[in-house]
Coordinates of C-alpha atoms in Angstrom, one line a residue:
Chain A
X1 CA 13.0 -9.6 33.7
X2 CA 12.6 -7.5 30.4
X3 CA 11.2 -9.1 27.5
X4 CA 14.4 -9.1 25.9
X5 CA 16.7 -10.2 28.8
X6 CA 14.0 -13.2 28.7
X7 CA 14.8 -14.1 24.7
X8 CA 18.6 -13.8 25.5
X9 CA 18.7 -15.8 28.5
X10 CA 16.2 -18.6 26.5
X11 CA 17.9 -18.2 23.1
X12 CA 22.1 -18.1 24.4
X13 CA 23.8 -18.5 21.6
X14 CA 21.0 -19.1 18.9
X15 CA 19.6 -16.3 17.0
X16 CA 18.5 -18.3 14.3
X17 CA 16.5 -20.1 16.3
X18 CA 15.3 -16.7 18.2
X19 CA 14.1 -15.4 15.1
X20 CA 12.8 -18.3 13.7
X21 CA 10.6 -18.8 16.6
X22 CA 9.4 -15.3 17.4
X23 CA 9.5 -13.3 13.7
X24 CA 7.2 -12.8 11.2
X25 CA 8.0 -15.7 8.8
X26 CA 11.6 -16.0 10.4
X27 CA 12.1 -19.7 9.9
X28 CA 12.2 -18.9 6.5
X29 CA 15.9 -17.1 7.3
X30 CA 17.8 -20.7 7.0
X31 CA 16.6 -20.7 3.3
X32 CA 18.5 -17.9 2.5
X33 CA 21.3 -19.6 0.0
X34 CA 23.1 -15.9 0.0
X35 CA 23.1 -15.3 -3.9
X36 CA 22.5 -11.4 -3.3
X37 CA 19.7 -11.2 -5.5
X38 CA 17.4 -9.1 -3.2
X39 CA 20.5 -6.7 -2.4
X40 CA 20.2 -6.0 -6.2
X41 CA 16.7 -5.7 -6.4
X42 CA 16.2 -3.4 -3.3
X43 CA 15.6 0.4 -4.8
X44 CA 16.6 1.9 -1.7
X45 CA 19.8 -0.1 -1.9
X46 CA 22.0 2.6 -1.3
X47 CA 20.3 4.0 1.8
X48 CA 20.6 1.0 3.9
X49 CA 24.1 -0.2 5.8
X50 CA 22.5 -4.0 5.8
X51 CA 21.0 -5.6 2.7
X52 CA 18.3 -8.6 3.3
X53 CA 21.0 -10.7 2.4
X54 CA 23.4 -9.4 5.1
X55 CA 21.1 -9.5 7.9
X56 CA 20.4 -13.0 7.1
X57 CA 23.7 -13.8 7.6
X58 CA 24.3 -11.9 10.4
X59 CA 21.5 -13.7 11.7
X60 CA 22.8 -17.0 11.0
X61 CA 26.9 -15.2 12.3
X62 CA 24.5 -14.3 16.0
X63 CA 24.7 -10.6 15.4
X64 CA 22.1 -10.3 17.7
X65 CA 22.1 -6.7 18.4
X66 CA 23.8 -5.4 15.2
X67 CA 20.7 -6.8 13.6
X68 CA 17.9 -6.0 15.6
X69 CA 19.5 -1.9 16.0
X70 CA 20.2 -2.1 12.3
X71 CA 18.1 1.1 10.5
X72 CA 17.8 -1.4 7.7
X73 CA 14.5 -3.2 8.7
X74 CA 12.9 0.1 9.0
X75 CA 13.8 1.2 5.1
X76 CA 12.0 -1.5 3.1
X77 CA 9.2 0.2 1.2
X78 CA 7.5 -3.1 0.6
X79 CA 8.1 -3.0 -3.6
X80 CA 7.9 -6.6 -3.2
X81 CA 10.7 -7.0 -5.8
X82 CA 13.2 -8.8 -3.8
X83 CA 10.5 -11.8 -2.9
X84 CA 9.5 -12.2 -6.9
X85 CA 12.8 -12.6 -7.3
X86 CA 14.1 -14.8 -4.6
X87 CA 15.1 -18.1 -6.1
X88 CA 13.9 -19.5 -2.4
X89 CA 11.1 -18.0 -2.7
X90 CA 11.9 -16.3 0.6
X91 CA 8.9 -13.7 2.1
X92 CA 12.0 -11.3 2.4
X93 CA 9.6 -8.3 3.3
X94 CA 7.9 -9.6 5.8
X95 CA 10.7 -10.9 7.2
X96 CA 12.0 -7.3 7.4
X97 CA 8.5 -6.1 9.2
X98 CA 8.8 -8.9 11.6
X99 CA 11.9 -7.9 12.3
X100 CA 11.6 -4.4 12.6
X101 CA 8.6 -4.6 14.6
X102 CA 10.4 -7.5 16.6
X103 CA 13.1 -5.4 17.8
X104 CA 10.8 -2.3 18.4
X105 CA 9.3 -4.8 20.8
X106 CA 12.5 -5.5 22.5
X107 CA 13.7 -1.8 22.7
X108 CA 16.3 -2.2 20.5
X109 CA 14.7 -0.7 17.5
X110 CA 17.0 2.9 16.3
X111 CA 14.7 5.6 17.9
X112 CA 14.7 8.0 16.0
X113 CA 14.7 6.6 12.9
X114 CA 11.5 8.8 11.1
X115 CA 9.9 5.4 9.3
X116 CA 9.8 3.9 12.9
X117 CA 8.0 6.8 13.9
X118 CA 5.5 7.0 11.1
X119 CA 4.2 3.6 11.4
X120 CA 3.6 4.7 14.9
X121 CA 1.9 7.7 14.0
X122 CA -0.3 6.0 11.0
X123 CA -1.3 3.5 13.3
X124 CA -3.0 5.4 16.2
X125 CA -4.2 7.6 13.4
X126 CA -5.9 4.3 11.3
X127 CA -7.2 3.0 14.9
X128 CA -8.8 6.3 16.2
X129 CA -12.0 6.0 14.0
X130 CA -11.0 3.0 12.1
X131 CA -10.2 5.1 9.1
X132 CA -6.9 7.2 8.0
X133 CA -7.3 11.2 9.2
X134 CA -5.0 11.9 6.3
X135 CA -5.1 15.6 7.4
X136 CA -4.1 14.9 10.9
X137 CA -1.5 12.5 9.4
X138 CA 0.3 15.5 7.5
X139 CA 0.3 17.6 10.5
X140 CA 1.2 15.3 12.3
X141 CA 4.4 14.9 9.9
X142 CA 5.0 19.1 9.8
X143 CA 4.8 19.4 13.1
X144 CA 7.2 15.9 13.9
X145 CA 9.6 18.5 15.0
X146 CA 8.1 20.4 17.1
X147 CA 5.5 23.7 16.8
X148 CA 8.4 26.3 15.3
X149 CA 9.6 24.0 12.6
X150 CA 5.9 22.6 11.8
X151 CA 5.0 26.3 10.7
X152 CA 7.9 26.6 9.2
X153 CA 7.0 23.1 7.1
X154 CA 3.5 24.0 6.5
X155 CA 4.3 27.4 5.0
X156 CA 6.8 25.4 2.8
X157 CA 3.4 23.1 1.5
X158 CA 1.4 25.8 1.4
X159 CA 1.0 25.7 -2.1
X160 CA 0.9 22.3 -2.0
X161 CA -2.1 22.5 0.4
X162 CA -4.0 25.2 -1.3
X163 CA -3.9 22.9 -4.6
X164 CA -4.9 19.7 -2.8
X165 CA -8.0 21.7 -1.0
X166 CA -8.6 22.8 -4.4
X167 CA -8.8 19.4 -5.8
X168 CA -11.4 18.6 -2.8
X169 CA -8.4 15.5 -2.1
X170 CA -8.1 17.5 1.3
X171 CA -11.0 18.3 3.8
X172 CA -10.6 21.1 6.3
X173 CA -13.1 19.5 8.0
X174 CA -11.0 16.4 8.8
X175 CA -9.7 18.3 12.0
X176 CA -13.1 18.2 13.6
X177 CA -14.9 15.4 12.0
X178 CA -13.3 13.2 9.3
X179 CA -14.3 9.5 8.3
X180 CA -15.2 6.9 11.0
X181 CA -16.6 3.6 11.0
X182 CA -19.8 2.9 13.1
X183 CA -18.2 -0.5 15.4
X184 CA -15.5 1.5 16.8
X185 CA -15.7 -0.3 19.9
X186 CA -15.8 -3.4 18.1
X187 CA -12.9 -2.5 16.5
X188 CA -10.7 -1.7 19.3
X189 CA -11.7 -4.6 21.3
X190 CA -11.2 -7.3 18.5
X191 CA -7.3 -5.2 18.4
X192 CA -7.0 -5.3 21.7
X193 CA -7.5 -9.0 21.9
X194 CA -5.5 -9.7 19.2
X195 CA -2.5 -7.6 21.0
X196 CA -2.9 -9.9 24.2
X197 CA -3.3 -13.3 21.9
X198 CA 0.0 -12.0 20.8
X199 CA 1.9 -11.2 23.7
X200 CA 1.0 -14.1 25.5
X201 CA 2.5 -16.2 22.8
X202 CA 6.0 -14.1 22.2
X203 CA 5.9 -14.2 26.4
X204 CA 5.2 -17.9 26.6
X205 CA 8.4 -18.3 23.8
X206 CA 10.2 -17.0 26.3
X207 CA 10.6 -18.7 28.9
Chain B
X1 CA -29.0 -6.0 -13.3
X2 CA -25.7 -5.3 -13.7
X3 CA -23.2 -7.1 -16.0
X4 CA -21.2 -8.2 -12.6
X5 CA -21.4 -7.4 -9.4
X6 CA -19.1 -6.9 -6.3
X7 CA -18.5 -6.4 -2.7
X8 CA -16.3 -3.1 -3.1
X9 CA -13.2 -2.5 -0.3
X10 CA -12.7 1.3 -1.8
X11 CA -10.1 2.2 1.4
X12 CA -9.7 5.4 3.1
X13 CA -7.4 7.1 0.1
X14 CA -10.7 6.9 -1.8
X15 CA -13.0 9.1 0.3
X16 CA -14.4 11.7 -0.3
X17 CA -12.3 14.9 1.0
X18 CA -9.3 12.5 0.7
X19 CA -6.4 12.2 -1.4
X20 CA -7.2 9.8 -4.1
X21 CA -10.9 10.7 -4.0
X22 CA -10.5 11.4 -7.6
X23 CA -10.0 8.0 -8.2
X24 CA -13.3 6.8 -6.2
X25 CA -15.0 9.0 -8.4
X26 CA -14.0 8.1 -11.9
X27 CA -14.3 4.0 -10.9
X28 CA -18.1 5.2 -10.1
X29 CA -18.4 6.4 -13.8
X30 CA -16.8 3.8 -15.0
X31 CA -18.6 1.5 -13.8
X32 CA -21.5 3.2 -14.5
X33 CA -20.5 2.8 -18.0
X34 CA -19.1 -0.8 -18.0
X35 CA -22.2 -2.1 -16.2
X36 CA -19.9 -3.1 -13.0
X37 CA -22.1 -3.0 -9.9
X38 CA -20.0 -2.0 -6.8
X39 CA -21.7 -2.5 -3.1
X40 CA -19.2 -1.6 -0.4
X41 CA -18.8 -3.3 2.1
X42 CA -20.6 -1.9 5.4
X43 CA -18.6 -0.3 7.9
X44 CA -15.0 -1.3 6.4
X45 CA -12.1 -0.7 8.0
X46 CA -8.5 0.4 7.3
X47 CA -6.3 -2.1 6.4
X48 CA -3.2 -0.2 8.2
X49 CA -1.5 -0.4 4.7
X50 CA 2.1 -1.5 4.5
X51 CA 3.4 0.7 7.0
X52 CA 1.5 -0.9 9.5
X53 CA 3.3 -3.5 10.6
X54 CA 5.3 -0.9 12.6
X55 CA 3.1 -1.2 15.0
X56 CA 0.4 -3.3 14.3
X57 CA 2.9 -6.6 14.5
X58 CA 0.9 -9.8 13.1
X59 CA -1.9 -10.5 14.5
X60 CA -3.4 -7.3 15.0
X61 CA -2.6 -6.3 11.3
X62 CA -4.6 -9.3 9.8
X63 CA -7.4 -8.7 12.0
X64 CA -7.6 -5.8 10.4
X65 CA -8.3 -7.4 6.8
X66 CA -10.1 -10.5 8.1
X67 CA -12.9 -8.2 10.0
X68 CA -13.3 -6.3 6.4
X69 CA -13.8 -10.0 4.5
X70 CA -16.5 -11.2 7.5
X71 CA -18.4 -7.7 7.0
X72 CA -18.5 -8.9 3.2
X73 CA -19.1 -12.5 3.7
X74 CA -21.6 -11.7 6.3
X75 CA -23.0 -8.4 3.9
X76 CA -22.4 -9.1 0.8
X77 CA -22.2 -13.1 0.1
X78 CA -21.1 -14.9 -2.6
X79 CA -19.6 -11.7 -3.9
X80 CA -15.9 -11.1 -5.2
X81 CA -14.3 -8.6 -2.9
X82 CA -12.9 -5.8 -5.2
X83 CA -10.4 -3.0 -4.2
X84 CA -9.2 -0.4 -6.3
X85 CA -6.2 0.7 -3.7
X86 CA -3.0 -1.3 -4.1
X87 CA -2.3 -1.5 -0.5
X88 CA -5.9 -2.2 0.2
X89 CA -5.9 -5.4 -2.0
X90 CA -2.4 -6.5 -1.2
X91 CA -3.7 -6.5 2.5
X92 CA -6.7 -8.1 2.1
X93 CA -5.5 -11.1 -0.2
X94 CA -2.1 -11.3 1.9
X95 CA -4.4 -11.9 4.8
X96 CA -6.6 -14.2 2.9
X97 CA -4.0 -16.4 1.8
X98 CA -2.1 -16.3 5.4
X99 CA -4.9 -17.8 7.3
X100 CA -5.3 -20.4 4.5
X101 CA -1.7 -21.4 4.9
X102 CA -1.6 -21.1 9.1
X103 CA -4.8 -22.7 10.6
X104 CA -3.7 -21.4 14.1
X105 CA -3.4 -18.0 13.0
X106 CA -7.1 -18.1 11.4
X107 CA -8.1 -19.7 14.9
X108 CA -6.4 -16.9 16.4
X109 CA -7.7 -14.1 14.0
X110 CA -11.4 -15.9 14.7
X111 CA -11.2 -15.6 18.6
X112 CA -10.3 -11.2 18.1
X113 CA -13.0 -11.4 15.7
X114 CA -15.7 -12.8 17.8
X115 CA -14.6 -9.5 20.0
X116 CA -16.1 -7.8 17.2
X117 CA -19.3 -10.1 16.7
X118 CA -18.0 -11.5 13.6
X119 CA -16.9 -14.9 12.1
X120 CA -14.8 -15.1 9.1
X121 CA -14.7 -18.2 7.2
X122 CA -12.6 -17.0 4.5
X123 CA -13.9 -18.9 0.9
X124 CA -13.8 -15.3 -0.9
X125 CA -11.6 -14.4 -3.8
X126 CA -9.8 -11.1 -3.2
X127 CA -9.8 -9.0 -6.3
X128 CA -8.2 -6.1 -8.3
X129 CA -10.0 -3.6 -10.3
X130 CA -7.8 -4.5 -12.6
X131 CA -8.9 -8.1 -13.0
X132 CA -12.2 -7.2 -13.4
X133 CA -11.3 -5.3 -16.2
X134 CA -9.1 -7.9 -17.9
X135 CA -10.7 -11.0 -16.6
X136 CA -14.6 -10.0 -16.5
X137 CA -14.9 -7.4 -19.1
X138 CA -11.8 -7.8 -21.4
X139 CA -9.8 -6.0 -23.6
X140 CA -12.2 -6.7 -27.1
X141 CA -15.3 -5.7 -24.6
X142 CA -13.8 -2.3 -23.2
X143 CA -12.8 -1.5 -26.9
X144 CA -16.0 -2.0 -28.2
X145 CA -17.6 0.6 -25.6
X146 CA -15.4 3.1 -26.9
X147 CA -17.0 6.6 -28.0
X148 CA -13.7 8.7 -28.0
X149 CA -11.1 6.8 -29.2
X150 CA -7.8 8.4 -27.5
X151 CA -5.9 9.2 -30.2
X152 CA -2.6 11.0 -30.5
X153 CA -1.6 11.0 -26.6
X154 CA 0.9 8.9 -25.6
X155 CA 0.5 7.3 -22.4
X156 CA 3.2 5.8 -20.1
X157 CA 2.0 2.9 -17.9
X158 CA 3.2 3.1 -14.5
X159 CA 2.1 0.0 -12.6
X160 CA 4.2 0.6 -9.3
X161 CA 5.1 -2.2 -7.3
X162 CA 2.0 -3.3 -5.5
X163 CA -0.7 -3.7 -7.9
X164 CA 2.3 -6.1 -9.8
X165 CA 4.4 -7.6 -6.8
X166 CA 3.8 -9.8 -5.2
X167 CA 0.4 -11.2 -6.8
X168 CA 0.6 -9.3 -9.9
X169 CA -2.4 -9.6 -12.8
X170 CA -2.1 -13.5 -14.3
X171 CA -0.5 -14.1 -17.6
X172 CA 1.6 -10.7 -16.6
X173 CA 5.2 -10.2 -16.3
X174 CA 6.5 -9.0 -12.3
X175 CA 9.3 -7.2 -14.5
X176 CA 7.9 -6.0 -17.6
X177 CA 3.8 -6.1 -16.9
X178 CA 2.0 -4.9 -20.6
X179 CA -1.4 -4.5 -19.6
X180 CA -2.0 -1.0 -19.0
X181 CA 0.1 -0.5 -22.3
X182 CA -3.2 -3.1 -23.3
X183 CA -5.4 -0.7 -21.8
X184 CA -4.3 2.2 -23.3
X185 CA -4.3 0.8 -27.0
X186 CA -7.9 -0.8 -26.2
X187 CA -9.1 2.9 -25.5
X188 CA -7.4 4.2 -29.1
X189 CA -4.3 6.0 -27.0
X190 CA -0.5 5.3 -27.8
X191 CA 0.9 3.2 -25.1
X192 CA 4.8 3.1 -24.5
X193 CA 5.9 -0.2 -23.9
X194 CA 9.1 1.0 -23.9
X195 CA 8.8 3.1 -20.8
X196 CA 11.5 1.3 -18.5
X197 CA 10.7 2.3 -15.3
X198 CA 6.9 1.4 -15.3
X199 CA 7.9 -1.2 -12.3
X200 CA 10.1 1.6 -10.3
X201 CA 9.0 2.2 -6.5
X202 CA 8.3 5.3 -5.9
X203 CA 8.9 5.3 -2.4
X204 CA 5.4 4.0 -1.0
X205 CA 4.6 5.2 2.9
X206 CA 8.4 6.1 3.1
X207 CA 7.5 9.4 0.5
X208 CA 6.4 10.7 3.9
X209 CA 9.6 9.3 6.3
X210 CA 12.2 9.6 3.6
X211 CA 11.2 12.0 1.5
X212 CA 14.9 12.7 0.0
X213 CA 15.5 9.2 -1.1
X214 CA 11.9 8.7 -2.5
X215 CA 11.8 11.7 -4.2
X216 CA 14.9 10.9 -5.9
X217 CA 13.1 7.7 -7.3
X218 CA 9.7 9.6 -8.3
X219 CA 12.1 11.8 -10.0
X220 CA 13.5 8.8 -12.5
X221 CA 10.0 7.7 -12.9
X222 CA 8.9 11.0 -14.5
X223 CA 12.4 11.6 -16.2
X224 CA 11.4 7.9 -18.1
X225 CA 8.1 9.1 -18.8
X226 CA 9.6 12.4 -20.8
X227 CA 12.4 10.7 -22.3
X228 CA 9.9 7.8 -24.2
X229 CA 8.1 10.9 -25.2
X230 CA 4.8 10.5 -23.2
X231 CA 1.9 12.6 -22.4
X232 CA 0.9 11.5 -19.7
X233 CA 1.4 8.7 -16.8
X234 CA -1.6 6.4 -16.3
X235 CA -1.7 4.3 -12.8
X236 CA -3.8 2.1 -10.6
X237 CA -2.4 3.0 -7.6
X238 CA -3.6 5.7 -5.3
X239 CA -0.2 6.2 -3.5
X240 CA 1.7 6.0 -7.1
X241 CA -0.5 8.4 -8.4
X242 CA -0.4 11.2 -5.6
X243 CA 3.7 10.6 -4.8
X244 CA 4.0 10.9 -8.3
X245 CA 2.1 13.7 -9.0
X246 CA 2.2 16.0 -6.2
X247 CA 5.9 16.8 -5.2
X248 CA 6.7 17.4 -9.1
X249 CA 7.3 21.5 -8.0
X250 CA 9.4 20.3 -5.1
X251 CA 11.6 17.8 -7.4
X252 CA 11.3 20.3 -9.6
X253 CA 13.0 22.9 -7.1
X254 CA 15.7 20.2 -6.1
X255 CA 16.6 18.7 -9.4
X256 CA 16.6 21.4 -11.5
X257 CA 13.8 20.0 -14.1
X258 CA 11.0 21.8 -15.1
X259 CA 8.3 18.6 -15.1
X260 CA 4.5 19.1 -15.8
X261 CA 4.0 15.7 -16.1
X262 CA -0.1 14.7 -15.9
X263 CA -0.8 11.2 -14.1
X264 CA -4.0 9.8 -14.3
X265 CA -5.7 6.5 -13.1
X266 CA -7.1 4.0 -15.8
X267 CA -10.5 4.6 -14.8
X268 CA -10.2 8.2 -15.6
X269 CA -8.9 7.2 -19.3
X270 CA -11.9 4.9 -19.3
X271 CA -14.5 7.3 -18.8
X272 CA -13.1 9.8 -21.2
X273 CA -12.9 7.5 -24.0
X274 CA -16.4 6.0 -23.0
X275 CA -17.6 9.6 -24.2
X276 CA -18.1 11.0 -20.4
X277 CA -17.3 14.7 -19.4
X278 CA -13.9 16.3 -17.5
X279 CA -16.4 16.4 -14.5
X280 CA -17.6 12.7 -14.4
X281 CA -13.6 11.5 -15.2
X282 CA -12.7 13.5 -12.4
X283 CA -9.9 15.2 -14.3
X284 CA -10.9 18.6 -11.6
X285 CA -8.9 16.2 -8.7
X286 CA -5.9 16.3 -11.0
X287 CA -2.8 18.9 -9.1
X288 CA -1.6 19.1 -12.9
X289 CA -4.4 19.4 -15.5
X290 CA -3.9 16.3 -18.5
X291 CA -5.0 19.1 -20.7
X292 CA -4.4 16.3 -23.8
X293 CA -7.2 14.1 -22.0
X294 CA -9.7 16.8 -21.1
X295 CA -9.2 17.8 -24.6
X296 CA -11.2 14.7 -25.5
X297 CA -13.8 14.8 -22.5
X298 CA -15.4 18.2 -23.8

């Protein structure tokens, strides 16, 4: 049975209690008192269909999947300005991460949304040498859409790229070399454990 | 010896080659000048930044941090760690204060570590540049070093979100934070305390996923900036200072503005005022030249 046929099959009718068990600081969601604030505060307010303080309540109303395929999660820059302002004193963007990265687990995340796809991106890049290849990391983004387009994108930056290489805050080099930390394999196998202490747990919760 | 010292977390922005290397290399100055002694820490690690949760879940994510604090525990002990990179300190001290609060998740985080050969036992203070400056140096200290007083540019201080939210610099404001405006006025510059949107996101990691709706954000900020009359933008944030900087000819294209706005970082006012060179300040990494504040640097 699929992770998430597990959660549903455990949880029923609870999603409150799914999330409170299973995301980031999610038993802090019965907190929420609704006042809006963090709708107000959000500067990306406009982009999103679902304020924080909507998918609380849809969490609370047992929207399951409305909330965990909302695009919502995925928009939260991480200003922070929402949990200085929470009279609860709610962790209201790590809720959001722990939800977004909760659903990805599931395979309910949206797809194709492109902040979905960057954290995916920035993450093998981080984990590669231990350090960010930001040159890679901008190719990367040109060419999200395949080679055609990803020339078409670079020669759009080109300036862009010239003046940064200028700068020296861009190193050609990066494509061959670029920074690395000596305990790579250190590094991975501390990750890797950590993945499996994980998924033991969220598996264990399920059943 | 040095004034202070401190285990230095200066993050993968800061590298040389990289896109904020400017700012590793005016903190080196400056704290060549202010008697600061930096040792990184060996073999540090990216923190995965904000974004990383995308992937990176929980547990992987603070590993992250936690191996960076046992390299400095283990390196450099009894030593602040200091990071200069917004993301970098939020990370670090998120983590720190995380596995003070949840002793199963520090047991957890220990048992990845020892993967890794490494024990954390997590008694160090994460720190801000920017509390060294205001805590450790002070405002009456930095003035006193001063060679080249700023005067007559007018400087807008754009704190961002992270360096502010959620830990922010004591005795400062999450909405309306005054100590870069301190900062400036220390160094002989005009500050702006009026400039509104010195607590404005400017989009973070999602610059690079949703550039639309951030650039229409990094647009207000430099709009403010303009309209309060400023020269430049001062920052401590590496992502602040590059969104902020760097798209101005693309914002420029879509908006229909014609901004040349300079942003610096604070340690590149520093080391101007404190009577170093355009070299030394770094002021060669900026995309658009602060003309005013090489002016001064000779």
């Amino acid at each position: 049975m699929s992770l998430n046929n597990a959660m549903l099959e455990k949880y029923r009718n609870n999603f409150l209690q799914e999330v409170a068990g299973n995301v980031e600081q999610g038993d802090w969601v019965k907190m929420c008192m609704q006042c809006g604030v963090c709708a107000g505060s959000c500067p990306l307010g406009d982009a999103w269909e679902h304020s924080p303080q909507k998918i609380f309540m849809m969490i609370r109303a047992n929207r399951r999947e409305q909330v965990l395929s909302s695009d919502s999660m995925w928009m939260c820059t991480s200003c922070y300005h929402c949990v200085v302002r929470c009279p609860r004193g709610l962790p209201i963007p790590h809720i959001m991460h722990g939800l977004a990265s909760y659903a990805k687990r599931l395979g309910l995340a949206p797809k194709s949304n492109p902040t979905l796809w960057f954290a995916e991106v920035f993450w093998n890049n981080m984990l590669k040498k231990g350090r960010v290849n930001e040159l890679k990391l901008g190719l990367s983004l040109y060419f999200k859409d395949g080679f055609a387009s990803g020339i078409k994108q670079a020669m759009a930056h080109q300036k862009l790229g010239i003046n940064m290489l200028k700068a020296k805050r861009m190193a050609p080099m990066d494509m061959f070399a670029g920074h690395a930390i000596k305990d790579i394999f250190g590094l991975h196998k501390m990750i890797r454990k950590a993945q499996e202490i994980e998924a033991a747990k969220l598996e264990a919760n399920s059943k | 010896m040095a004034k202070f010292e401190y285990s230095y977390y200066p993050g993968c922005s800061s590298q040389t080659g990289a896109s904020s290397s400017n700012l590793m290399r005016s903190v080196d100055t400056m704290c060549e000048e202010l008697d600061l002694k930096l040792n990184p820490i060996p073999d540090w690690n990216c923190c995965s930044a904000s974004i990383g949760y995308g992937s990176g879940n929980v547990l992987p994510r603070l590993s992250l941090s936690a191996r960076n604090i046992a390299l400095s525990e283990q390196h450099n002990p009894n030593q602040d760690i200091v990071a200069t990179c917004a993301a970098c300190w939020l990370s670090t001290r998120e983590t720190a204060e995380r596995l003070h609060q949840d002793e199963n998740m520090f047991k957890d985080v220990n048992t990845a570590l020892a993967e890794a050969r490494l024990t954390l036992t997590n008694k160090t203070p994460i720190r801000h540049m920017a509390e060294v400056l205001i805590e450790d140096v002070g405002y009456e200290s930095l003035a006193r070093g001063v060679k080249k007083p700023l005067q007559g540019i007018r400087i807008a201080g754009y704190v961002g979100c992270q360096t502010n939210r959620p830990f922010g610099i004591a005795g400062e404001s999450f909405e309306n934070p005054l100590y870069l405006d301190k900062l400036v006025e220390s160094l002989g510059g005009d500050s702006v305390p009026t400039y509104e949107k010195k607590v404005q996101c400017c989009g973070g990691a999602l610059a690079f996923s949703e550039p639309e709706k951030s650039q229409a954000m990094i647009h207000g900020i430099i709009e403010a900036a303009y309209d309060n009359g400023a020269d430049m933008i001062v920052t401590p944030c590496p992502l602040c200072q590059t969104n902020v900087e760097i798209y101005q000819d693309v914002i420029n294209a879509k908006f229909g503005s014609k901004f040349e706005m300079p942003v610096v970082y604070y340690s590149q006012l520093i080391s101007v005022a404190y009577g170093r060179n355009s070299k030394d300040a770094a002021l060669d990494g900026q995309l658009i030249r602060a003309k005013k504040l090489e002016s001064f640097a000779g």
